[in-house]
Short mmCIF file of C-alpha atoms and ligand atoms in Angstrom, two decimals:
data_model
loop_
_atom_site.label_atom_id
_atom_site.label_comp_id
_atom_site.label_asym_id
_atom_site.label_seq_id
_atom_site.Cartn_x
_atom_site.Cartn_y
_atom_site.Cartn_z
CA UNK K 1299 -4.98 -15.33 -16.22
CA UNK K 1300 -2.91 -13.33 -13.70
CA UNK K 1301 -3.50 -12.53 -10.04
CA UNK K 1302 -1.78 -9.89 -7.92
CA UNK K 1303 -0.59 -11.21 -4.56
CA UNK K 1304 2.66 -9.28 -4.13
CA UNK K 1305 4.28 -6.28 -5.87
CA UNK K 1306 6.94 -8.76 -7.04
CA UNK K 1307 4.34 -10.44 -9.28
CA UNK K 1308 5.15 -7.67 -11.76
CA UNK K 1309 8.65 -7.14 -13.15
CA UNK K 1310 10.16 -3.65 -12.96
CA UNK K 1311 9.44 -3.27 -16.69
CA UNK K 1312 5.80 -4.32 -16.21
CA UNK K 1313 5.45 -1.87 -13.33
CA UNK K 1314 6.86 0.89 -15.50
CA UNK K 1315 4.25 0.07 -18.15
CA UNK K 1316 1.51 0.08 -15.49
CA UNK K 1317 2.61 3.49 -14.17
CA UNK K 1318 2.77 4.92 -17.70
CA UNK K 1319 -0.81 3.70 -18.23
CA UNK K 1320 -1.88 5.24 -14.89
CA UNK K 1321 -0.28 8.51 -15.96
CA UNK K 1322 -2.22 8.43 -19.25
CA UNK K 1323 -5.46 7.68 -17.35
CA UNK K 1324 -4.81 10.70 -15.12
CA UNK K 1325 -4.36 13.03 -18.08
CA UNK K 1326 -6.94 11.51 -20.48
CA UNK K 1327 -9.78 10.13 -18.34
CA UNK K 1328 -12.40 10.34 -21.12
CA UNK K 1329 -10.41 7.87 -23.22
CA UNK K 1330 -10.95 5.17 -20.58
CA UNK K 1331 -14.52 6.02 -19.51
CA UNK K 1332 -16.07 2.96 -21.24
CA UNK K 1333 -13.10 0.59 -21.24
CA UNK K 1334 -14.76 -1.81 -18.77
CA UNK K 1335 -18.36 -1.57 -19.94
CA UNK K 1336 -20.04 -4.92 -19.14
CA UNK K 1337 -17.34 -5.94 -16.65
CA UNK K 1338 -17.93 -6.51 -12.94
CA UNK K 1339 -15.58 -6.13 -10.00
CA UNK K 1340 -16.30 -8.01 -6.76
CA UNK K 1341 -14.91 -6.41 -3.60
CA UNK K 1342 -14.72 -9.07 -0.86
CA UNK K 1343 -13.55 -7.32 2.31
CA UNK K 1344 -13.33 -9.44 5.45
CA UNK K 1345 -11.61 -6.58 7.29
CA UNK K 1346 -12.41 -2.84 7.56
CA UNK K 1347 -11.31 -0.48 4.79
CA UNK K 1348 -12.14 2.96 3.45
CA UNK K 1349 -9.50 3.77 0.82
CA UNK K 1350 -8.74 0.41 -0.73
CA UNK K 1351 -12.33 -0.72 -1.17
CA UNK K 1352 -13.70 2.62 -2.28
CA UNK K 1353 -10.77 3.38 -4.57
CA UNK K 1354 -11.26 0.00 -6.27
CA UNK K 1355 -14.95 0.78 -6.65
CA UNK K 1356 -14.24 4.29 -7.90
CA UNK K 1357 -11.67 2.86 -10.34
CA UNK K 1358 -14.12 0.33 -11.83
CA UNK K 1359 -16.94 2.89 -12.05
CA UNK K 1360 -14.58 5.38 -13.78
CA UNK K 1361 -13.84 2.66 -16.34
CA UNK K 1362 -17.57 2.19 -17.06
CA UNK K 1363 -17.85 -1.12 -15.21
CA UNK K 1364 -19.98 -2.26 -12.28
CA UNK K 1365 -19.22 -3.29 -8.72
CA UNK K 1366 -20.68 -5.79 -6.25
CA UNK K 1367 -19.43 -7.19 -2.97
CA UNK K 1368 -19.40 -7.07 0.79
CA UNK K 1369 -17.52 -4.85 3.23
CA UNK K 1370 -17.89 -6.92 6.36
CA UNK K 1371 -17.31 -10.64 6.88
CA UNK K 1372 -20.26 -10.65 9.32
CA UNK K 1373 -22.69 -9.81 6.52
CA UNK K 1374 -21.36 -12.58 4.25
CA UNK K 1375 -21.71 -16.35 4.56
CA UNK K 1376 -18.25 -16.39 6.19
CA UNK K 1377 -20.31 -15.77 9.35
CA UNK K 1378 -21.94 -19.19 8.75
CA UNK K 1379 -18.58 -20.86 8.31
CA UNK K 1380 -18.08 -20.74 4.54
CA UNK K 1381 -14.43 -21.06 3.50
CA UNK K 1382 -12.61 -18.52 1.33
CA UNK K 1383 -12.09 -21.32 -1.23
CA UNK K 1384 -15.83 -21.90 -1.56
CA UNK K 1385 -16.64 -18.18 -1.57
CA UNK K 1386 -14.30 -17.43 -4.46
CA UNK K 1387 -15.92 -20.22 -6.51
CA UNK K 1388 -19.23 -18.35 -6.10
CA UNK K 1389 -17.67 -14.98 -6.83
CA UNK K 1390 -16.14 -16.42 -10.02
CA UNK K 1391 -19.74 -16.95 -11.25
CA UNK K 1392 -20.79 -13.39 -10.41
CA UNK K 1393 -17.87 -11.17 -11.43
CA UNK K 1394 -14.93 -10.82 -13.84
CA UNK K 1395 -12.31 -9.84 -11.24
CA UNK K 1396 -12.10 -9.81 -7.44
CA UNK K 1397 -10.30 -7.61 -4.90
CA UNK K 1398 -10.03 -9.39 -1.54
CA UNK K 1399 -8.95 -8.15 1.90
CA UNK K 1400 -8.60 -10.65 4.70
CA UNK K 1401 -7.19 -10.60 8.25
CA UNK K 1402 -5.46 -13.97 7.67
CA UNK K 1403 -2.12 -13.88 5.90
CA UNK K 1404 -2.26 -15.88 2.67
CA UNK K 1405 -6.08 -15.99 2.39
CA UNK K 1406 -6.18 -14.18 -0.99
CA UNK K 1407 -3.53 -16.62 -2.23
CA UNK K 1408 -5.73 -19.56 -1.20
CA UNK K 1409 -8.62 -17.90 -3.05
CA UNK K 1410 -6.47 -17.43 -6.17
CA UNK K 1411 -5.73 -21.16 -6.35
CA UNK K 1412 -9.49 -21.91 -6.57
CA UNK K 1413 -10.54 -18.93 -8.68
CA UNK K 1414 -11.39 -18.77 -12.35
CA UNK K 1415 -11.13 -14.95 -12.33
CA UNK K 1416 -8.15 -12.72 -11.42
CA UNK K 1417 -7.81 -12.15 -7.67
CA UNK K 1418 -6.12 -9.05 -6.24
CA UNK K 1419 -4.73 -9.11 -2.72
CA UNK K 1420 -6.18 -5.96 -1.13
CA UNK K 1421 -4.27 -6.58 2.12
CA UNK K 1422 -3.73 -9.86 4.03
CA UNK K 1423 -3.07 -9.60 7.75
CA UNK K 1424 0.34 -8.13 8.55
CA UNK K 1425 1.78 -9.63 5.36
CA UNK K 1426 1.38 -7.67 2.10
CA UNK K 1427 -0.64 -4.82 0.60
CA UNK K 1428 0.48 -4.76 -3.03
CA UNK K 1429 -2.00 -2.20 -4.38
CA UNK K 1430 -0.96 0.26 -1.65
CA UNK K 1431 2.60 -0.30 -2.83
CA UNK K 1432 1.60 0.42 -6.42
CA UNK K 1433 -0.02 3.62 -5.10
CA UNK K 1434 3.13 4.56 -3.17
CA UNK K 1435 5.43 3.91 -6.12
CA UNK K 1436 3.24 5.87 -8.54
CA UNK K 1437 3.14 8.79 -6.08
CA UNK K 1438 6.93 8.82 -5.70
CA UNK K 1439 7.43 8.51 -9.46
CA UNK K 1440 4.95 11.31 -10.21
CA UNK K 1441 6.24 13.76 -7.60
CA UNK K 1442 9.95 12.95 -7.43
CA UNK K 1443 10.23 11.96 -11.09
CA UNK K 1444 12.18 8.79 -10.32
CA UNK K 1445 12.12 5.50 -8.44
CA UNK K 1446 15.83 5.36 -7.69
CA UNK K 1447 18.56 7.32 -5.90
CA UNK K 1448 16.90 8.34 -2.66
CA UNK K 1449 16.93 7.88 1.10
CA UNK K 1450 13.58 6.78 2.50
CA UNK K 1451 12.71 6.77 6.19
CA UNK K 1452 9.94 4.37 7.25
CA UNK K 1453 8.56 5.38 10.61
CA UNK K 1454 6.17 3.86 13.16
CA UNK K 1455 4.84 0.32 13.30
CA UNK K 1456 7.34 -1.51 11.13
CA UNK K 1457 6.54 -4.88 12.71
CA UNK K 1458 2.87 -5.19 11.77
CA UNK K 1459 2.66 -2.63 8.94
CA UNK K 1460 1.95 -4.64 5.79
CA UNK K 1461 2.28 -1.53 3.61
CA UNK K 1462 5.87 -1.14 4.82
CA UNK K 1463 6.73 -4.78 4.13
CA UNK K 1464 5.32 -4.59 0.61
CA UNK K 1465 7.01 -1.27 -0.17
CA UNK K 1466 10.46 -2.45 0.92
CA UNK K 1467 10.07 -5.60 -1.18
CA UNK K 1468 9.25 -3.47 -4.19
CA UNK K 1469 11.90 -0.78 -3.68
CA UNK K 1470 14.87 -3.16 -3.39
CA UNK K 1471 14.61 -3.71 -7.14
CA UNK K 1472 15.53 -0.07 -7.86
CA UNK K 1473 19.06 1.38 -7.76
CA UNK K 1474 20.63 3.25 -4.90
CA UNK K 1475 17.81 3.17 -2.34
CA UNK K 1476 18.97 3.80 1.22
CA UNK K 1477 16.55 2.68 3.97
CA UNK K 1478 16.24 4.23 7.43
CA UNK K 1479 13.92 2.29 9.75
CA UNK K 1480 12.55 4.45 12.55
CA UNK K 1481 10.64 2.57 15.26
CA UNK K 1482 10.51 1.73 18.94
CA UNK K 1483 12.24 -1.56 19.84
CA UNK K 1484 8.90 -3.39 20.14
CA UNK K 1485 7.85 -2.49 16.58
CA UNK K 1486 11.08 -3.10 14.67
CA UNK K 1487 11.13 -4.33 11.10
CA UNK K 1488 10.90 -8.16 10.93
CA UNK K 1489 14.17 -10.06 10.84
CA UNK K 1490 13.35 -11.75 7.52
CA UNK K 1491 13.33 -8.34 5.83
CA UNK K 1492 16.66 -7.37 7.44
CA UNK K 1493 18.14 -10.67 6.22
CA UNK K 1494 16.87 -9.99 2.70
CA UNK K 1495 18.51 -6.53 2.73
CA UNK K 1496 21.79 -7.98 4.01
CA UNK K 1497 21.76 -10.67 1.33
CA UNK K 1498 21.25 -8.05 -1.37
CA UNK K 1499 23.82 -5.72 0.20
CA UNK K 1500 21.30 -2.88 0.40
CA UNK K 1501 22.13 -0.11 2.90
CA UNK K 1502 19.83 0.28 5.92
CA UNK K 1503 19.91 1.71 9.45
CA UNK K 1504 17.62 1.19 12.41
CA UNK K 1505 17.06 4.20 14.70
CA UNK K 1506 14.58 5.25 17.38
CA UNK K 1507 14.52 9.06 17.17
CA UNK K 1508 12.87 10.60 14.11
CA UNK K 1509 14.54 13.97 14.80
CA UNK K 1510 18.02 12.41 14.42
CA UNK K 1511 17.48 11.46 10.76
CA UNK K 1512 14.93 13.98 9.50
CA UNK K 1513 17.48 16.11 7.63
CA UNK K 1514 18.81 13.12 5.63
CA UNK K 1515 15.52 11.96 4.17
CA UNK K 1516 14.17 12.45 0.65
CA UNK K 1517 10.96 10.59 1.56
CA UNK K 1518 9.36 10.02 4.95
CA UNK K 1519 6.82 7.18 5.03
CA UNK K 1520 4.75 7.50 8.21
CA UNK K 1521 2.57 4.67 9.49
CA UNK K 1522 0.06 4.26 12.28
CA UNK K 1523 0.48 1.78 15.13
CA UNK K 1524 -1.73 -1.17 14.11
CA UNK K 1525 -4.06 -1.54 17.08
CA UNK K 1526 -5.89 -4.50 15.52
CA UNK K 1527 -2.71 -6.63 15.45
CA UNK K 1528 -1.69 -6.11 19.09
CA UNK K 1529 -2.21 -8.91 21.58
CA UNK K 1530 -2.93 -6.57 24.46
CA UNK K 1531 -4.37 -3.05 24.74
CA UNK K 1532 -1.77 -1.96 27.31
CA UNK K 1533 1.10 -2.30 24.82
CA UNK K 1534 -0.90 -0.44 22.17
CA UNK K 1535 -1.66 2.47 24.53
CA UNK K 1536 2.03 2.70 25.52
CA UNK K 1537 3.25 2.83 21.91
CA UNK K 1538 0.49 4.57 19.96
CA UNK K 1539 1.82 8.12 20.33
CA UNK K 1540 5.51 7.24 20.16
CA UNK K 1541 5.88 9.38 17.00
CA UNK K 1542 3.98 12.54 16.21
CA UNK K 1543 5.15 14.43 13.13
CA UNK K 1544 4.61 18.14 13.73
CA UNK K 1545 5.78 21.51 12.37
CA UNK K 1546 8.92 21.51 14.52
CA UNK K 1547 10.07 18.18 13.11
CA UNK K 1548 9.15 19.23 9.55
CA UNK K 1549 11.41 22.28 10.01
CA UNK K 1550 14.37 19.87 10.22
CA UNK K 1551 13.62 18.30 6.82
CA UNK K 1552 14.84 19.13 3.31
CA UNK K 1553 12.75 21.58 1.28
CA UNK K 1554 11.93 18.87 -1.26
CA UNK K 1555 11.39 15.97 1.13
CA UNK K 1556 7.93 14.44 0.78
CA UNK K 1557 5.76 12.83 3.46
CA UNK K 1558 3.72 9.78 2.48
CA UNK K 1559 1.26 7.83 4.63
CA UNK K 1560 -0.92 4.91 3.50
CA UNK K 1561 -3.66 6.26 5.85
CA UNK K 1562 -5.77 6.03 7.94
CA UNK K 1563 -3.95 8.47 10.19
CA UNK K 1564 -4.55 8.42 13.93
CA UNK K 1565 -2.19 10.77 15.86
CA UNK K 1566 1.13 10.16 14.14
CA UNK K 1567 0.87 13.23 11.87
CA UNK K 1568 -0.40 16.40 13.44
CA UNK K 1569 -3.12 18.07 11.31
CA UNK K 1570 -0.98 21.24 11.27
CA UNK K 1571 1.35 19.40 8.84
CA UNK K 1572 -1.44 18.89 6.27
CA UNK K 1573 -0.94 22.36 4.75
CA UNK K 1574 2.80 21.87 4.26
CA UNK K 1575 3.39 21.38 0.49
CA UNK K 1576 5.68 18.46 1.35
CA UNK K 1577 2.75 16.56 2.89
CA UNK K 1578 1.49 14.58 -0.11
CA UNK K 1579 -0.59 11.85 1.59
CA UNK K 1580 -3.90 13.13 0.27
CA UNK K 1581 -2.52 13.38 -3.29
CA UNK K 1582 -1.32 9.80 -2.76
CA UNK K 1583 -4.97 8.74 -2.32
CA UNK K 1584 -5.82 10.13 -5.78
CA UNK K 1585 -2.90 8.28 -7.36
CA UNK K 1586 -4.36 5.14 -5.77
CA UNK K 1587 -7.41 5.42 -8.02
CA UNK K 1588 -5.36 5.89 -11.21
CA UNK K 1589 -3.09 2.95 -10.47
CA UNK K 1590 -6.04 0.67 -9.59
CA UNK K 1591 -7.70 1.65 -12.89
CA UNK K 1592 -4.49 0.70 -14.68
CA UNK K 1593 -4.32 -2.56 -12.73
CA UNK K 1594 -7.91 -3.55 -13.55
CA UNK K 1595 -7.28 -2.94 -17.25
CA UNK K 1596 -4.03 -4.90 -17.13
CA UNK K 1597 -5.42 -7.95 -15.30
CA UNK K 1598 -8.56 -7.97 -17.48
CA UNK K 1599 -6.26 -7.71 -20.54
CA UNK K 1600 -8.17 -4.71 -21.91
CA UNK K 1601 -6.29 -2.31 -24.16
CA UNK K 1602 -7.62 1.08 -25.14
CA UNK K 1603 -6.74 2.33 -28.61
CA UNK K 1604 -5.35 5.86 -29.12
N1 CP M 2852 -4.36 2.38 3.02
C1 CP M 2852 -5.38 1.55 3.30
O1 CP M 2852 -5.27 0.35 3.09
O2 CP M 2852 -6.49 2.14 3.80
P1 CP M 2852 -7.84 1.36 4.13
O3 CP M 2852 -7.54 0.39 5.25
O4 CP M 2852 -8.84 2.42 4.50
O5 CP M 2852 -8.24 0.59 2.89
#
């Protein structure tokens, strides 16, 4: 039995297989429509979500399976003090696989140690968000045709943004990736990630002005400032509109640069950018369903014959 806690739980070869499966699912959905008949997915979300929870549910329903779960810790027995370890023991009796989001870093890992079904980390605090990373990688692979040889700018809240931390961890395994970290001083990328890049001799730069680097980028990964992880509202208000991607800034970019965003968006991308063909963040959401379908099949060890 396998869990998914970090994108590094899969080798590059396994990821390639997963993305090939996701690609086949995209182009031949009927082939997979009954692959999970009789299987149940539990979605245990202790923190708000739209995309991750609903894309997991959509994925399982598209595979012919069923879904149960909760979307709010307050409506579960966590509100009465039940531990994650005890909850997952219950869930193991009700479902075949579980996707768990939790505000505490490491909570899905604790659940995995007590679980008799596969557990997927659907986001833990400011730590990791591996299925968003799978979504991001599949989107890049599908649109750019490769997962190597590019310059990626990661912009916004690089301190608290778990999607950023997971994506960097995953991308360092591919050749010739050049990182540009774009953030205010207060929201810089954590030092442990910088140390990891230095150890691996992977090129990176830290800058403050998005305009200064726009023309160099093959991919721009925008993120929102994570209000829920700030200790005080004053700092959030000061930093929340630090970056706003608009038409003027897009005019500085390459014709084939793409803009990704894990979403939800707040103000950091102006809606006028949505119609630019380089803005692919809504296509990214669709790839999130395909890759989660592929992940459910892989962790449930279900193969679909030609
Ligand atoms: N990208 C993402 O995790 O979105 P949700 O918080 O809506 O799940």
